[in-house]
Coordinates of C-alpha atoms in Angstrom, one line a residue:
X955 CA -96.7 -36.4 52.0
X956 CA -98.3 -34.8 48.6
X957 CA -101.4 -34.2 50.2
X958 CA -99.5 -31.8 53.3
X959 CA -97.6 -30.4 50.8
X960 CA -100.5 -30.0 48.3
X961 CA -100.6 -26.3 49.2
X962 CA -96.2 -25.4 49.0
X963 CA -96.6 -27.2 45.7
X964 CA -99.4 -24.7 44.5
X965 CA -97.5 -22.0 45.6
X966 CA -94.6 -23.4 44.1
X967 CA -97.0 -23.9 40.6
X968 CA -98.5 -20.1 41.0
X969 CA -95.0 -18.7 41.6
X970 CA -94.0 -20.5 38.0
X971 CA -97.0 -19.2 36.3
X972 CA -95.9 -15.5 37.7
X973 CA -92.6 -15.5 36.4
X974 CA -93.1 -16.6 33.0
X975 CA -96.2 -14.8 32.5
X976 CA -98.6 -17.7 31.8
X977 CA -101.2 -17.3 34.2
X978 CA -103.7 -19.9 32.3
X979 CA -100.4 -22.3 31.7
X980 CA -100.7 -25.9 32.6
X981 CA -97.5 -26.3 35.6
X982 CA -96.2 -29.9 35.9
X983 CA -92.9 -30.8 38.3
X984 CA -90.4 -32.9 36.1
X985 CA -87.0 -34.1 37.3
X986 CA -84.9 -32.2 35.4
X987 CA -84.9 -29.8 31.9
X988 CA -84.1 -33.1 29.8
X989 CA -86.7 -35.0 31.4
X990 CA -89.2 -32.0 30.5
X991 CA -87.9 -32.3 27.1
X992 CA -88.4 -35.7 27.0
X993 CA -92.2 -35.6 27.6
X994 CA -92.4 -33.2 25.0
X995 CA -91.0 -34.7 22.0
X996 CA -92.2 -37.8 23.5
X997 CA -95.9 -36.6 23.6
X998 CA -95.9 -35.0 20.5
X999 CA -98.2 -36.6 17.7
X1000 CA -97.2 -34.9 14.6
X1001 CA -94.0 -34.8 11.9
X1002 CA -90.7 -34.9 13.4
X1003 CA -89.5 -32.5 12.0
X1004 CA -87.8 -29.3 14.5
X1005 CA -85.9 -26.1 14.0
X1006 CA -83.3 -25.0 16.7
X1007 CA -80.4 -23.0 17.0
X1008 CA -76.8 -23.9 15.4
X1009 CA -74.4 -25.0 18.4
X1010 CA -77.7 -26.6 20.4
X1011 CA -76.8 -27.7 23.6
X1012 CA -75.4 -31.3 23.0
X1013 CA -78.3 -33.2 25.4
X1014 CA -80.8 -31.3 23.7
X1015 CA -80.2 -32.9 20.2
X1016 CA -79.3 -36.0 21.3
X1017 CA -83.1 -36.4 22.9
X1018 CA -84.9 -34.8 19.7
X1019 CA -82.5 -37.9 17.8
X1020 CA -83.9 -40.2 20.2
X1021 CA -87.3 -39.1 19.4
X1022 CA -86.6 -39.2 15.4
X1023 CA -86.9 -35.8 14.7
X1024 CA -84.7 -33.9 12.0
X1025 CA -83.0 -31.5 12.7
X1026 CA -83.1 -28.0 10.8
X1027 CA -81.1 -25.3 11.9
X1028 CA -81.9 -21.5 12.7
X1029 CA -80.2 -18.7 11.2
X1030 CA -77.6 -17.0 13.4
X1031 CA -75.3 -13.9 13.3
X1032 CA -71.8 -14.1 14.1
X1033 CA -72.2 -13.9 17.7
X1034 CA -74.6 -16.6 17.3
X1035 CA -77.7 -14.6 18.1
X1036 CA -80.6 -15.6 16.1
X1037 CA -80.9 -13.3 13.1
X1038 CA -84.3 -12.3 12.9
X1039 CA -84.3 -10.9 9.8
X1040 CA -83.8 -14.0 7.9
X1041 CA -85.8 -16.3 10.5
X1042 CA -89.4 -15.1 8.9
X1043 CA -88.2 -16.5 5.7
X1044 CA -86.4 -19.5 6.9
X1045 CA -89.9 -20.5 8.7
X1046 CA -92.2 -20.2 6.1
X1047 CA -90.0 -21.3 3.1
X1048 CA -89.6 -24.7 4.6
X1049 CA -91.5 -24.6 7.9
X1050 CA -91.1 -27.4 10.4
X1051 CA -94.0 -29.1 12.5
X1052 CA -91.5 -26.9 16.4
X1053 CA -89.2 -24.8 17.0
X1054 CA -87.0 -24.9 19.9
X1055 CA -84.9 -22.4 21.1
X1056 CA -82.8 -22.3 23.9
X1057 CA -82.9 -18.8 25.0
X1058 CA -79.4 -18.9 26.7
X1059 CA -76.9 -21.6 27.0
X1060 CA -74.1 -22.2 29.4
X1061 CA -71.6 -22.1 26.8
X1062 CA -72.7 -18.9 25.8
X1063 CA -74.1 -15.7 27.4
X1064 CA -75.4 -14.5 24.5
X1065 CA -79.4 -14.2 25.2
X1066 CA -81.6 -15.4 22.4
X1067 CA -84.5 -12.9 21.1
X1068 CA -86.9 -15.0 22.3
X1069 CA -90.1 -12.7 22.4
X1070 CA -89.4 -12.4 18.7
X1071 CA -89.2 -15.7 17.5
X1072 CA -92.4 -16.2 19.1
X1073 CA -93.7 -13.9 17.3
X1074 CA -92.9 -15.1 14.1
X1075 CA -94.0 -19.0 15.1
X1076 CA -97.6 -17.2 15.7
X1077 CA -97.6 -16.0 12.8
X1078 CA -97.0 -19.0 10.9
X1079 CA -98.9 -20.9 13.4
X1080 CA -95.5 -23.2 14.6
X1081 CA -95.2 -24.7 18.2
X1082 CA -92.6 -22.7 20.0
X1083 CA -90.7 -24.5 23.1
X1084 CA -88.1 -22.5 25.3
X1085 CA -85.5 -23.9 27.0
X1086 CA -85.1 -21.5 29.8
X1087 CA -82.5 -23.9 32.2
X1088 CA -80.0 -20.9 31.9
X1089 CA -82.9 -18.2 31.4
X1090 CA -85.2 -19.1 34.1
X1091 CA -84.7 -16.7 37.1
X1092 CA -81.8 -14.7 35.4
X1093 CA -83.7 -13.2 32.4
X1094 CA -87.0 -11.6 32.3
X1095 CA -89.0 -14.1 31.1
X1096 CA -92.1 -13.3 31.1
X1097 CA -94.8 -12.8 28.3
X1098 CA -92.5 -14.6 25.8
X1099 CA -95.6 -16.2 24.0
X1100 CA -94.0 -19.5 23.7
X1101 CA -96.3 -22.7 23.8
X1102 CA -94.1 -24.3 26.6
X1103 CA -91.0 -23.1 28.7
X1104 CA -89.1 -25.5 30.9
X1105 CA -86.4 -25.3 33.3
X1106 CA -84.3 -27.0 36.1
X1107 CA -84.1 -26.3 40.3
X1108 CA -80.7 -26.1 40.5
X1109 CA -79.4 -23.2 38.7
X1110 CA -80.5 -19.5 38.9
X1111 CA -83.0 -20.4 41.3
X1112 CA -80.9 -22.2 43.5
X1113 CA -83.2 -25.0 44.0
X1114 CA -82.3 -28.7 44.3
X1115 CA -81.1 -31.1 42.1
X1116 CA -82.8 -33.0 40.5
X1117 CA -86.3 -31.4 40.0
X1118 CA -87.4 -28.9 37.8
X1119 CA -90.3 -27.5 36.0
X1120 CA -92.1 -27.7 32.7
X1121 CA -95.0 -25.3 31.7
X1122 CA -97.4 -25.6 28.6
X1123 CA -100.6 -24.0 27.0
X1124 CA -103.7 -26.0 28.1
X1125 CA -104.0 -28.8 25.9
X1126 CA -99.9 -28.9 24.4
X1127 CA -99.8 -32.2 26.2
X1128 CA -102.2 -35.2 26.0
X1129 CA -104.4 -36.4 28.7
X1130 CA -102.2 -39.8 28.9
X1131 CA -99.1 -37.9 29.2
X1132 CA -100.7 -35.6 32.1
X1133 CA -102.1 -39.2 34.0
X1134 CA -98.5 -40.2 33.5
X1135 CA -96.6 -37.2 35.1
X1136 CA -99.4 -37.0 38.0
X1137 CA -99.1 -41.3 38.8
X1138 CA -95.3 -41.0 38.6
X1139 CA -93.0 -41.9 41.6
X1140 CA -91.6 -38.5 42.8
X1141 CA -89.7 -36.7 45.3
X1142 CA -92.2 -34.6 47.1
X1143 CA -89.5 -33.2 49.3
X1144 CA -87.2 -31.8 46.3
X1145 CA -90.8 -30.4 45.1
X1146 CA -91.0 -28.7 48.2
X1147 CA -87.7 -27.3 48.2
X1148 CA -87.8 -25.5 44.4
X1149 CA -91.3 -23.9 45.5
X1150 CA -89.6 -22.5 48.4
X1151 CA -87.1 -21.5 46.3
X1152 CA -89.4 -20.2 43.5
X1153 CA -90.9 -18.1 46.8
X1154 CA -87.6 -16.7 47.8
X1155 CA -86.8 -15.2 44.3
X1156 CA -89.9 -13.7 44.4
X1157 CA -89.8 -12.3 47.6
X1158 CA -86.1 -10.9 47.1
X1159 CA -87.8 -9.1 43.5
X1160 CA -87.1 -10.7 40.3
X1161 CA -86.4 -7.5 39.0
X1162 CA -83.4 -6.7 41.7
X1163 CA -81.5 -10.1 41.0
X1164 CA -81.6 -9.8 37.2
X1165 CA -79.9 -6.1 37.4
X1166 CA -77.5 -7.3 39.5
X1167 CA -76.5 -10.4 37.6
X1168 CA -76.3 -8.1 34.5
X1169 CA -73.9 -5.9 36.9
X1170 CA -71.5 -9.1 37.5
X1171 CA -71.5 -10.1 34.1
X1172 CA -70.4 -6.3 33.0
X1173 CA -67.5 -6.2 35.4
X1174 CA -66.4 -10.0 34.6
X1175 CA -66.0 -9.4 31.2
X1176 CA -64.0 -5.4 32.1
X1177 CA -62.0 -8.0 34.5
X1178 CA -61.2 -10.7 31.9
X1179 CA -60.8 -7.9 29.0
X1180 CA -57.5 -7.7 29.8
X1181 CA -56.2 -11.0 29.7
X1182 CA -53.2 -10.9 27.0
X1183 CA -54.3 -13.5 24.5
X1184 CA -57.9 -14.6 25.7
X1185 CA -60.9 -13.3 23.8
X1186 CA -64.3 -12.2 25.5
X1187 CA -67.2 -13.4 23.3
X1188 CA -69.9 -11.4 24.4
X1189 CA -70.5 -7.6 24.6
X1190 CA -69.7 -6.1 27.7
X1191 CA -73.3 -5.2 27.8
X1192 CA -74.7 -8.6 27.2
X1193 CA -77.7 -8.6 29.8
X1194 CA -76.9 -12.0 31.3
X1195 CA -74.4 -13.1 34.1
X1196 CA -72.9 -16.0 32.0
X1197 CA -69.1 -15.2 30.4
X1198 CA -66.9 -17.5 28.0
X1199 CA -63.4 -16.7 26.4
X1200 CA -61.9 -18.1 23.4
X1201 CA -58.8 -19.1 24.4
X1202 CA -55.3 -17.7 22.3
X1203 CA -53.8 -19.9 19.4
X1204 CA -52.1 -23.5 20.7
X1205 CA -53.6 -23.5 24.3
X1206 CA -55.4 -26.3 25.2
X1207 CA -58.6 -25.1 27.1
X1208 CA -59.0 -28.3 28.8
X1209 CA -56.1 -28.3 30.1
X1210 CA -56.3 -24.8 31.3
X1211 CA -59.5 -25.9 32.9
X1212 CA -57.9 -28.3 34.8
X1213 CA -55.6 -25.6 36.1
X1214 CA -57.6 -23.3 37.5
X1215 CA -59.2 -26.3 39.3
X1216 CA -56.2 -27.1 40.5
X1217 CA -55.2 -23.4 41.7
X1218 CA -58.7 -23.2 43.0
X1219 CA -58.1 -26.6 45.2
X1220 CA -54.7 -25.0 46.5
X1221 CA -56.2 -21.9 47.4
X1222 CA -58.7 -23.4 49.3
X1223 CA -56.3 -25.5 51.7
X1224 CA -53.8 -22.3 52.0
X1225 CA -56.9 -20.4 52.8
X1226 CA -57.7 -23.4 55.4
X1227 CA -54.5 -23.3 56.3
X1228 CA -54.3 -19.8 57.5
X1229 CA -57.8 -19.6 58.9
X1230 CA -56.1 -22.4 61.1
X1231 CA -52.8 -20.8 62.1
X1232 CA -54.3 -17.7 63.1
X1233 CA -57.1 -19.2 65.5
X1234 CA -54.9 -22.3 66.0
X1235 CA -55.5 -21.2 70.2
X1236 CA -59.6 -20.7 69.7
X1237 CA -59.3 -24.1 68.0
X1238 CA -58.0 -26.3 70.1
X1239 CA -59.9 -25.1 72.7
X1240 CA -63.1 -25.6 70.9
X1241 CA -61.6 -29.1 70.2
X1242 CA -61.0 -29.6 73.7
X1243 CA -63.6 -28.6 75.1
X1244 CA -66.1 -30.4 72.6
X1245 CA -63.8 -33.7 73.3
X1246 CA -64.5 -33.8 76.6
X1247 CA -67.9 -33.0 75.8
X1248 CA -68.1 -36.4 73.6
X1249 CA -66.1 -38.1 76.5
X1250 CA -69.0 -36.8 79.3
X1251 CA -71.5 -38.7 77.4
X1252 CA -69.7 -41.2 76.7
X1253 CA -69.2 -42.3 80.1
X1254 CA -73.1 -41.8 80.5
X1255 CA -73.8 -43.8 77.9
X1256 CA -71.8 -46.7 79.5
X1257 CA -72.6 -46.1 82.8
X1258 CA -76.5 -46.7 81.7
X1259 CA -75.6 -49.6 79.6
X1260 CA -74.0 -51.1 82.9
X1261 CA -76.7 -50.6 85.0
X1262 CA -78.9 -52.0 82.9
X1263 CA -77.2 -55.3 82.0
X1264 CA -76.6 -55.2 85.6
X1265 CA -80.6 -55.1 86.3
X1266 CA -81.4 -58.2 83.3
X1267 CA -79.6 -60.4 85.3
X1268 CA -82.2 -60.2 87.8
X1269 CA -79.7 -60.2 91.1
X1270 CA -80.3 -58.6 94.1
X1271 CA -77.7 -55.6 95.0
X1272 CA -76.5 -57.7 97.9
X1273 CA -75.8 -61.3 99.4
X1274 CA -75.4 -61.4 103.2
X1275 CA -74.5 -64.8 104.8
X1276 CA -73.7 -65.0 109.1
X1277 CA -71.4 -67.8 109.4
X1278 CA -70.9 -68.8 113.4
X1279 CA -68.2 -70.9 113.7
X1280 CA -67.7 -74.2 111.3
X1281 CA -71.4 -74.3 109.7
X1282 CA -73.0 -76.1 106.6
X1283 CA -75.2 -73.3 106.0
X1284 CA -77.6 -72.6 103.0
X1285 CA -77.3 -68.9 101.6
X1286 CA -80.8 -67.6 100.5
X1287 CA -80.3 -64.6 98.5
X1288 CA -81.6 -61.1 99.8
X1289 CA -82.3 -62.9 103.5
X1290 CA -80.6 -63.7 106.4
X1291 CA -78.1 -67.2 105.4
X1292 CA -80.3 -70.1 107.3
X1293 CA -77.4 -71.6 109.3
X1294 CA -76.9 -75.1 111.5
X1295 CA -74.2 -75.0 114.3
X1296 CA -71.8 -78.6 114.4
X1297 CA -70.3 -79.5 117.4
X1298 CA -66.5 -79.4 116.6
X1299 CA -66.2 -83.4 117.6
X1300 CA -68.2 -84.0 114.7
X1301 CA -66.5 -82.3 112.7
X1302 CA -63.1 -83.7 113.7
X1303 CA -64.9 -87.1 113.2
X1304 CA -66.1 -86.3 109.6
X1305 CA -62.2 -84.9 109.3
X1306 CA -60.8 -88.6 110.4
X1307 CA -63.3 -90.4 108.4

C-alpha cells in the first residue's frame, strides 16, 4: 500500500514543504503533534534545558517533563504575547540548549511573533521548534526560520485523526531516529487522506482561507462584545479565527460549558424535530418505498437460498409412480414405477393368511 501511494505521500510531503516555506526541510508523517514532539525531545542529544511560553499548552510540558528537561519560561505581555523586547536579553543572559514556542494555542487566539523569535534564536545560535497544531493552515506560516515546525491532520486542515506532520532542517534529527520513523507500523491510508487534504488547501489558496478566518474571528468577537458580564481577551483585530472569554465574577465556566452543550443538543433534536414535521409526508414515503425495497430483496434472497438447499439435496423435481390395481411395485426415481400385477385371489389369500 506505501509503495501505490508513494507518489500522494510526496505530494502530500511537497505540499508541507510549500506552506511552511522549507523547501530543503526533511518531511516525516507522525501520528499526531505530541507524537512529533516526542521524537524531538526524545532525539535530542544535548542539556535539557528548554524555554517556552508561560501558560504552555498542558501536554506540551508534560512530554518535555517526561524527557527531563527544565523548564524556563519566556517573557510575556499582558495579553500573553511574547514580549520581544525583553526576549533578546532573557536568551542570552541565561540561554537554554531550545526554545519552543507554540505560535497559537487553543486556549488563546493570540498569535505568537514567531518570525521574530527566530530571529533572535539565530542570533544566539538556539534550536527553535514551533508548534504550529493551531497555526498550521490558519496562519501564514511560512519562512518562520524555525529549525522544526510540527502540526496535526485534524484541525485547520481538516485532515484525519490521528496523523500529522513534523518538518526539520536536514540533519535536526539522527539517522536512528529517521530509520525509526521510516520502519514504524503506520496508517498509510490516514497518510493519504492529510496529503489530499494538504492538496485541497492549496488548491482553494492559502491566502483566501486565512483572510476569511481572520474575518470570522473579527465578527465573533463584535458578536460576543456584547455579552453583559463576559470579557473578550483578544483584540478585535487579532488575525486568527480562535476566540476565548473570561467569564464574569462567581460563574463557573465549566458549568456554563456544559450548558451550551446542553442547548446545543436541544437545538439539534428541535431542529430534527421540525425538519421531520414539515416533510413528515416526503418521509414516510421515502420510508415506504425504501421498506418495500429491503422487503423485494429480501424475498430474493430467500427465494435463492431455497432453491438452492432444494438443489444440495440432490432430488429430482418429480417422482411419478403408475399404480394398476393392487401392485407391490418398486418406485425408481425420475422413471417410470416398475410395477407387477397380483391376481386379486392372491391377494385375498395373503389377506386370510
Amino acid at each position: 500500500a506505501a509503495v501505490a501511494a508513494a507518489p500522494v505521500l510526496d505530494a502530500g510531503r511537497a505540499a508541507t514543504q510549500a506552506l511552511i516555506g522549507m523547501a530543503d526541510s526533511e518531511v516525516f508523517f507522525t501520528t499526531g503533534s505530541n507524537n512529533a514532539l516526542d521524537i524531538l525531545l526524545s532525539d535530542w542529544a544535548g542539556d535539557r534545558v528548554i524555554a517556552c511560553l508561560t501558560g504552555e499548552y498542558g501536554p506540551n510540558l508534560a512530554i518535555m517533563a517526561h524527557h527531563g528537561f527544565e523548564i524556563r519560561e519566556l517573557p510575556v505581555d499582558g495579553f500573553g504575547r511574547l514580549d520581544l523586547d525583553a526576549v533578546g536579553a532573557a536568551l542570552s543572559n541565561d540561554p537554554p540548549a531550545l526554545v519552543h514556542l507554540t505560535m497559537l494555542g487553543s486556549h488563546s487566539g493570540v498569535v505568537q511573533p514567531a518570525r521574530e523569535l527566530a530571529g533572535a534564536c539565530r542570533s544566539q545560535g538556539l534550536p527553535l521548534i514551533i508548534d504550529a497544531a493551531q497555526g498550521f493552515a490558519h496562519l501564514d506560516c511560512t519562512g518562520i526560520g524555525a529549525d522544526a515546525i510540527y502540526s496535526s491532520s485534524r484541525k485547520w486542515s481538516a485532515g484525519p485523526r490521528g496523523v500529522g506532520v513534523l518538518a526539520t532542517r536536514p540533519g535536526l534529527l539522527s539517522e536512528d531516529t529517521q530509520a525509526r520513523i521510516a520502519h514504524a507500523e503506520t496508517s498509510v491510508a490516514n497518510h493519504v487522506g492529510f496529503s489530499v487534504a494538504i492538496g485541497e488547501h492549496i488548491a482553494a489558496g492559502p491566502a483566501n482561507i486565512q483572510a476569511r478566518l481572520r474575518e470570522v474571528g473579527a465578527q465573533t468577537r463584535r458578536a460576543l462584545a456584547d455579552v453583559a458580564g463576559w470579557h473578550v481577551r483578544e483584540n478585535v483585530d487579532e488575525p486568527s479565527a480562535i476566540t476565548t472569554l473570561t467569564p464574569p465574577d462567581g460563574v463557573d465556566a465549566a458549568a456554563v460549558r456544559a450548558d451550551v452543550e446542553l442547548i446545543s443538543w436541544l437545538s439539534g433534536l428541535l431542529v430534527t424535530a421540525l425538519i421531520w414535521w414539515r416533510y413528515r409526508s416526503l418521509l414516510m414515503l421515502v420510508v415506504v418505498v425504501l421498506s418495500s425495497i429491503q422487503m423485494f430483496v429480501l424475498g430474493m434472497i430467500g427465494e435463492y437460498l431455497g432453491r438452492l438447499y432444494i438443489e444440495s439435496k440432490r432430488r429430482p423435481l418429480y417422482l411419478v409412480a403408475d399404480i394398476a390395481g393392487p401392485v407391490h411395485g418398486r418406485a425408481t426415481l425420475g422413471f417410470q414405477a416398475e410395477t407387477t400385477i397380483i391376481p386379486q385371489a392372491q391377494v385375498a389369500g395373503e389377506r386370510a393368511a
